[in-house]
CSV table of C-alpha atoms in Angstrom, one decimal:
chain,number,residue,atom,x,y,z
A,1,UNK,CA,278.6,266.6,35.6
A,2,UNK,CA,282.8,266.4,35.5
A,3,UNK,CA,283.9,268.7,38.4
A,4,UNK,CA,280.7,268.6,40.6
A,5,UNK,CA,282.7,267.0,43.4
A,6,UNK,CA,285.9,269.4,42.9
A,7,UNK,CA,285.2,272.1,45.7
A,8,UNK,CA,284.1,269.2,48.5
A,9,UNK,CA,287.0,270.8,50.5
A,10,UNK,CA,284.8,274.1,50.8
A,11,UNK,CA,282.0,272.0,52.0
A,12,UNK,CA,283.4,270.9,55.5
A,13,UNK,CA,282.4,274.2,56.3
A,14,UNK,CA,278.8,273.4,56.7
A,15,UNK,CA,279.6,270.4,59.3
A,16,UNK,CA,279.0,272.0,62.8
A,17,UNK,CA,276.1,274.4,61.4
A,18,UNK,CA,273.5,271.6,61.1
A,19,UNK,CA,273.7,271.5,57.1
A,20,UNK,CA,275.0,269.2,54.3
A,21,UNK,CA,275.0,268.8,50.6
A,22,UNK,CA,272.7,265.9,49.0
A,23,UNK,CA,273.4,264.4,45.5
A,24,UNK,CA,270.1,264.1,43.7
A,25,UNK,CA,269.6,261.4,41.1
A,26,UNK,CA,266.9,259.0,39.6
A,27,UNK,CA,266.7,255.4,39.4
A,28,UNK,CA,264.1,253.8,37.2
A,29,UNK,CA,261.5,256.5,37.2
A,30,UNK,CA,260.9,259.8,37.8
A,31,UNK,CA,261.4,259.8,41.5
A,32,UNK,CA,264.2,261.6,43.1
A,33,UNK,CA,266.5,260.2,45.6
A,34,UNK,CA,269.5,261.5,47.3
A,35,UNK,CA,272.9,260.7,49.3
A,36,UNK,CA,274.9,262.8,51.1
A,37,UNK,CA,277.7,264.3,48.8
A,38,UNK,CA,280.3,263.4,51.6
A,39,UNK,CA,280.1,259.8,50.4
A,40,UNK,CA,280.5,260.7,47.0
A,41,UNK,CA,283.9,260.2,45.5
A,42,UNK,CA,282.9,261.1,41.8
A,43,UNK,CA,280.0,260.7,39.2
A,44,UNK,CA,280.9,259.3,35.5
A,45,UNK,CA,279.9,257.3,32.7
A,46,UNK,CA,279.9,253.5,33.2
A,47,UNK,CA,283.0,252.2,32.3
A,48,UNK,CA,283.4,248.9,30.4
A,49,UNK,CA,281.4,246.0,32.7
A,50,UNK,CA,283.2,243.2,33.6
A,51,UNK,CA,280.3,240.1,34.4
A,52,UNK,CA,281.4,237.9,37.3
A,53,UNK,CA,280.0,234.2,38.2
A,54,UNK,CA,277.8,233.9,41.1
A,55,UNK,CA,277.4,237.3,41.7
A,56,UNK,CA,275.0,238.9,44.1
A,57,UNK,CA,271.5,239.6,42.2
A,58,UNK,CA,272.1,243.6,43.0
A,59,UNK,CA,275.8,243.4,41.5
A,60,UNK,CA,275.7,244.2,37.7
A,61,UNK,CA,279.4,243.3,37.4
A,62,UNK,CA,282.6,245.0,38.1
A,63,UNK,CA,284.6,247.9,36.5
A,64,UNK,CA,288.2,248.9,36.7
A,65,UNK,CA,288.7,252.6,37.9
A,66,UNK,CA,292.3,253.7,37.9
A,67,UNK,CA,293.7,250.4,38.9
A,68,UNK,CA,290.8,249.8,41.4
A,69,UNK,CA,288.1,246.9,40.9
A,70,UNK,CA,284.9,248.2,42.0
A,71,UNK,CA,281.5,246.2,42.1
A,72,UNK,CA,278.7,248.0,40.4
A,73,UNK,CA,275.3,247.8,42.5
A,74,UNK,CA,272.5,248.0,40.5
A,75,UNK,CA,270.9,250.7,43.4
A,76,UNK,CA,267.1,250.6,41.6
A,77,UNK,CA,267.1,247.1,42.3
A,78,UNK,CA,268.3,246.9,45.5
A,79,UNK,CA,265.8,248.9,47.1
A,80,UNK,CA,263.1,246.6,45.2
A,81,UNK,CA,262.3,248.6,42.1
A,82,UNK,CA,262.7,247.5,38.4
A,83,UNK,CA,265.8,247.0,37.3
A,84,UNK,CA,268.6,249.2,35.4
A,85,UNK,CA,269.8,248.1,32.3
A,86,UNK,CA,273.6,248.9,32.1
A,87,UNK,CA,275.0,250.4,29.0
A,88,UNK,CA,277.4,252.5,27.6
A,89,UNK,CA,275.8,255.7,28.3
A,90,UNK,CA,275.0,254.7,32.2
A,91,UNK,CA,275.8,256.7,34.6
A,92,UNK,CA,277.6,255.5,38.3
A,93,UNK,CA,278.3,257.2,41.4
A,94,UNK,CA,281.3,256.1,43.1
A,95,UNK,CA,280.8,256.2,47.0
A,96,UNK,CA,282.6,255.3,50.2
A,97,UNK,CA,280.7,253.4,53.0
A,98,UNK,CA,282.8,252.5,56.1
A,99,UNK,CA,286.3,252.0,54.3
A,100,UNK,CA,284.9,250.1,51.1
A,101,UNK,CA,284.5,251.7,47.8
A,102,UNK,CA,281.8,250.7,45.2
A,103,UNK,CA,279.7,252.4,42.5
A,104,UNK,CA,275.8,252.6,42.2
A,105,UNK,CA,274.5,251.9,38.8
A,106,UNK,CA,271.7,255.3,38.4
A,107,UNK,CA,269.1,256.2,36.0
A,108,UNK,CA,270.8,259.7,36.1
A,109,UNK,CA,272.5,262.3,38.3
A,110,UNK,CA,270.2,265.8,38.7
A,111,UNK,CA,272.0,268.2,41.0
A,112,UNK,CA,273.6,268.9,44.2
A,113,UNK,CA,271.7,270.7,46.8
A,114,UNK,CA,272.8,272.8,50.1
A,115,UNK,CA,270.3,272.0,52.9
A,116,UNK,CA,269.8,272.3,56.6
A,117,UNK,CA,269.2,269.2,58.7
A,118,UNK,CA,265.9,270.5,59.7
A,119,UNK,CA,264.8,270.1,56.6
A,120,UNK,CA,265.6,266.3,56.5
A,121,UNK,CA,262.7,264.2,58.1
A,122,UNK,CA,262.2,260.7,59.1
A,123,UNK,CA,260.3,258.9,56.4
A,124,UNK,CA,256.4,258.2,56.8
A,125,UNK,CA,255.1,254.7,58.5
A,126,UNK,CA,253.4,254.7,55.5
A,127,UNK,CA,256.2,255.2,52.6
A,128,UNK,CA,256.0,252.1,50.5
A,129,UNK,CA,260.0,252.2,50.3
A,130,UNK,CA,260.4,253.1,53.8
A,131,UNK,CA,262.4,249.7,54.5
A,132,UNK,CA,265.4,251.3,52.4
A,133,UNK,CA,265.1,254.9,53.3
A,134,UNK,CA,266.3,256.9,56.4
A,135,UNK,CA,264.6,260.1,55.3
A,136,UNK,CA,262.7,262.4,53.2
A,137,UNK,CA,262.8,265.8,51.9
A,138,UNK,CA,261.6,268.3,49.4
A,139,UNK,CA,263.2,270.2,46.9
A,140,UNK,CA,261.1,272.5,44.6
A,141,UNK,CA,258.3,270.9,45.9
A,142,UNK,CA,259.3,267.8,44.9
A,143,UNK,CA,259.6,264.6,47.4
A,144,UNK,CA,263.3,263.7,47.9
A,145,UNK,CA,263.9,260.2,49.4
A,146,UNK,CA,267.3,259.4,50.9
A,147,UNK,CA,268.7,256.0,50.5
A,148,UNK,CA,269.7,254.1,53.4
A,149,UNK,CA,272.8,252.7,51.7
A,150,UNK,CA,274.1,250.9,54.7
A,151,UNK,CA,271.1,248.7,54.7
A,152,UNK,CA,271.4,247.8,50.8
A,153,UNK,CA,275.2,247.1,51.3
A,154,UNK,CA,274.6,245.0,54.2
A,155,UNK,CA,272.0,242.9,52.3
A,156,UNK,CA,275.1,242.5,50.1
A,157,UNK,CA,277.7,241.9,52.4
A,158,UNK,CA,276.2,241.1,55.8
A,159,UNK,CA,277.9,242.5,58.7
A,160,UNK,CA,279.7,240.8,61.6
A,161,UNK,CA,278.8,242.1,65.0
A,162,UNK,CA,280.9,239.2,67.0
A,163,UNK,CA,283.6,240.6,68.9
A,164,UNK,CA,286.6,238.2,69.3
A,165,UNK,CA,287.0,236.2,72.2
A,166,UNK,CA,290.4,238.0,73.2
A,167,UNK,CA,288.6,241.4,73.7
A,168,UNK,CA,285.8,239.8,75.6
A,169,UNK,CA,288.4,238.2,78.5
A,170,UNK,CA,289.5,241.6,78.9
A,171,UNK,CA,288.9,241.9,82.4
A,172,UNK,CA,288.7,245.5,82.2
A,173,UNK,CA,285.3,244.9,80.2
A,174,UNK,CA,283.6,243.5,83.3
A,175,UNK,CA,283.4,247.1,84.7
A,176,UNK,CA,280.9,248.1,81.8
A,177,UNK,CA,278.3,245.4,82.8
A,178,UNK,CA,275.1,247.0,83.7
A,179,UNK,CA,276.7,250.7,82.7
A,180,UNK,CA,274.3,252.9,80.4
A,181,UNK,CA,275.1,253.9,77.1
A,182,UNK,CA,272.9,255.9,74.7
A,183,UNK,CA,272.9,255.3,70.9
A,184,UNK,CA,271.9,258.0,68.2
A,185,UNK,CA,271.6,256.4,64.9
A,186,UNK,CA,268.8,256.8,62.1
A,187,UNK,CA,270.0,253.9,60.2
A,188,UNK,CA,268.3,250.5,61.7
A,189,UNK,CA,271.1,248.4,60.2
A,190,UNK,CA,273.7,250.5,62.1
A,191,UNK,CA,271.7,250.4,65.6
A,192,UNK,CA,271.1,246.5,64.9
A,193,UNK,CA,275.1,246.6,64.8
A,194,UNK,CA,275.6,248.6,67.9
A,195,UNK,CA,273.1,246.4,69.9
A,196,UNK,CA,274.2,243.2,68.9
A,197,UNK,CA,278.0,244.0,69.8
A,198,UNK,CA,277.6,246.0,73.0
A,199,UNK,CA,275.1,243.7,74.0
A,200,UNK,CA,278.0,240.9,74.8
A,201,UNK,CA,279.5,243.7,77.0
A,202,UNK,CA,276.3,243.4,79.2
A,203,UNK,CA,275.5,247.1,78.9
A,204,UNK,CA,272.2,248.6,79.5
A,205,UNK,CA,271.3,250.8,76.0
A,206,UNK,CA,269.1,254.1,75.3
A,207,UNK,CA,268.1,254.5,71.7
A,208,UNK,CA,267.3,257.7,69.4
A,209,UNK,CA,266.5,258.0,65.8
A,210,UNK,CA,268.2,261.3,65.3
A,211,UNK,CA,270.3,264.1,67.2
A,212,UNK,CA,267.1,266.3,68.2
A,213,UNK,CA,265.5,263.1,70.0
A,214,UNK,CA,268.6,262.5,71.6
A,215,UNK,CA,269.3,266.1,72.7
A,216,UNK,CA,265.7,266.2,74.1
A,217,UNK,CA,266.3,262.9,76.3
A,218,UNK,CA,269.8,264.1,77.6
A,219,UNK,CA,267.9,267.2,79.0
A,220,UNK,CA,265.0,265.4,80.4
A,221,UNK,CA,267.4,263.3,82.7
A,222,UNK,CA,269.5,266.5,83.4
A,223,UNK,CA,266.1,268.4,84.2
A,224,UNK,CA,265.1,265.6,86.9
A,225,UNK,CA,268.6,265.9,88.7
A,226,UNK,CA,270.6,262.9,87.3
A,227,UNK,CA,274.1,263.4,87.1
A,228,UNK,CA,275.0,262.7,83.7
A,229,UNK,CA,278.2,261.3,83.7
A,230,UNK,CA,276.9,259.0,86.5
A,231,UNK,CA,273.9,257.9,84.8
A,232,UNK,CA,275.8,257.3,81.2
A,233,UNK,CA,279.0,255.9,80.5
A,234,UNK,CA,279.3,257.0,76.7
A,235,UNK,CA,276.8,258.0,74.1
A,236,UNK,CA,277.8,256.8,70.1
A,237,UNK,CA,276.3,259.1,67.7
A,238,UNK,CA,276.0,258.6,63.7
A,239,UNK,CA,276.9,262.0,61.9
A,240,UNK,CA,273.9,262.2,59.2
A,241,UNK,CA,270.7,262.5,60.6
A,242,UNK,CA,267.3,264.0,60.3
A,243,UNK,CA,266.6,267.2,62.0
A,244,UNK,CA,270.0,267.2,63.9
A,245,UNK,CA,273.3,265.6,62.7
A,246,UNK,CA,276.0,264.1,65.2
A,247,UNK,CA,278.2,267.5,64.9
A,248,UNK,CA,275.4,269.6,65.6
A,249,UNK,CA,274.5,267.2,68.8
A,250,UNK,CA,278.2,267.3,70.1
A,251,UNK,CA,278.2,271.1,69.9
A,252,UNK,CA,274.8,271.3,71.7
A,253,UNK,CA,276.1,268.8,74.6
A,254,UNK,CA,279.5,270.7,75.1
A,255,UNK,CA,277.4,273.8,75.1
A,256,UNK,CA,275.5,272.8,78.2
A,257,UNK,CA,277.0,272.5,81.6
A,258,UNK,CA,275.2,269.9,82.8
A,259,UNK,CA,276.2,267.3,79.9
A,260,UNK,CA,279.5,269.0,78.6
A,261,UNK,CA,281.6,266.2,80.3
A,262,UNK,CA,279.7,263.2,78.4
A,263,UNK,CA,281.7,261.1,76.7
A,264,UNK,CA,280.9,261.1,73.0
A,265,UNK,CA,282.0,258.9,70.2
A,266,UNK,CA,281.3,259.6,66.5
A,267,UNK,CA,280.5,256.4,64.8
A,268,UNK,CA,279.9,256.6,61.1
A,269,UNK,CA,280.2,255.6,57.9
A,270,UNK,CA,282.3,258.9,56.5
A,271,UNK,CA,285.5,258.9,55.7
A,272,UNK,CA,288.1,259.0,58.3
A,273,UNK,CA,290.4,261.8,57.3
A,274,UNK,CA,287.6,263.9,57.1
A,275,UNK,CA,286.2,263.3,60.6
A,276,UNK,CA,289.6,263.2,62.5
A,277,UNK,CA,289.5,267.1,61.5
A,278,UNK,CA,285.7,267.6,62.5
A,279,UNK,CA,285.8,265.5,66.0
A,280,UNK,CA,288.5,268.1,66.8
A,281,UNK,CA,286.2,271.0,65.7
A,282,UNK,CA,283.3,270.3,67.3
A,283,UNK,CA,284.6,268.7,70.6
A,284,UNK,CA,283.8,264.8,70.6
A,285,UNK,CA,286.0,262.3,72.5
A,286,UNK,CA,286.9,259.6,69.8
A,287,UNK,CA,285.7,258.6,66.3
A,288,UNK,CA,285.2,255.0,64.9
A,289,UNK,CA,283.9,253.5,61.6
A,290,UNK,CA,281.0,251.3,61.6
A,291,UNK,CA,281.0,247.9,61.5
A,292,UNK,CA,284.1,247.1,63.6
A,293,UNK,CA,283.1,245.3,66.5
A,294,UNK,CA,286.5,244.7,68.2
A,295,UNK,CA,287.4,248.5,67.7
A,296,UNK,CA,284.0,249.4,69.1
A,297,UNK,CA,285.2,247.4,72.4
A,298,UNK,CA,288.3,249.2,72.2
A,299,UNK,CA,286.8,252.3,72.3
A,300,UNK,CA,284.6,251.1,75.4
A,301,UNK,CA,287.7,250.2,76.9
A,302,UNK,CA,289.4,253.4,76.4
A,303,UNK,CA,286.6,255.2,78.0
A,304,UNK,CA,286.8,252.5,81.2
A,305,UNK,CA,290.5,253.4,81.7
A,306,UNK,CA,289.9,257.3,82.1
A,307,UNK,CA,288.1,256.4,85.4
A,308,UNK,CA,291.1,255.3,86.6
A,309,UNK,CA,293.0,258.3,85.4
A,310,UNK,CA,293.2,260.7,88.8
A,311,UNK,CA,291.7,264.2,88.5
A,312,UNK,CA,294.4,266.8,88.0
């Protein structure tokens, strides 16, 4: 697998075209699982593992990787499957989510596949591991389950949705009370964080689990004659979602005269440096990494302040 991620810069061309690349791997059986390549820093053989006292049951230990200490999480056990036994020939996937870096112990890496988001579908209600899946797909007629890593990490280190008192006392935020926002995300954990944080501002929230559902919702409102900038204060959208990603959703919004003036915030666990360039490419108004309640409120305040800027 050496060099598997060397060409990641070329993959940025996929974004905005409703395409992605997934890294497929196995855990404790033959079932294929996957995560987005953009979350992956590298794939390598497990370095020397150091055990820690009173560690979380899903954490095998820590490794030192080029001077950085990383927790190693048994991804199989974390999603309710048989635990993996770490050894000198074990494989880890080093990932970055929400500005934190961690390694996942896996049974073995399969390959990278280039896909269209339209081929990535929500998991069926009957899926046994639905609790830990954000999506499913098929590759060569084999089912691939895409893991909700945000949920796994939230169970190990619970997220904080509480906004600091100083932020909430800002009089500008009073203007958010009663306003409507649209939240677009396929992760229940991320949606819960958004709801818990924004609920402290007294806003009314509409929910869509993917970009296509969100676009259809927006168009239905516009078709009914509603002025969209009057109806919605702003939209928070994830980047990765089944059927239509957040980049494509933003592009579609900007291409519709009735929607193009809406304030769109990319709210994602993908790396900030990558998203800064993609925000400009697809026309988002702002970018925010997930699970930062005070910064989330700051973004709402920035949007409210725009109402005070006189039109040119």
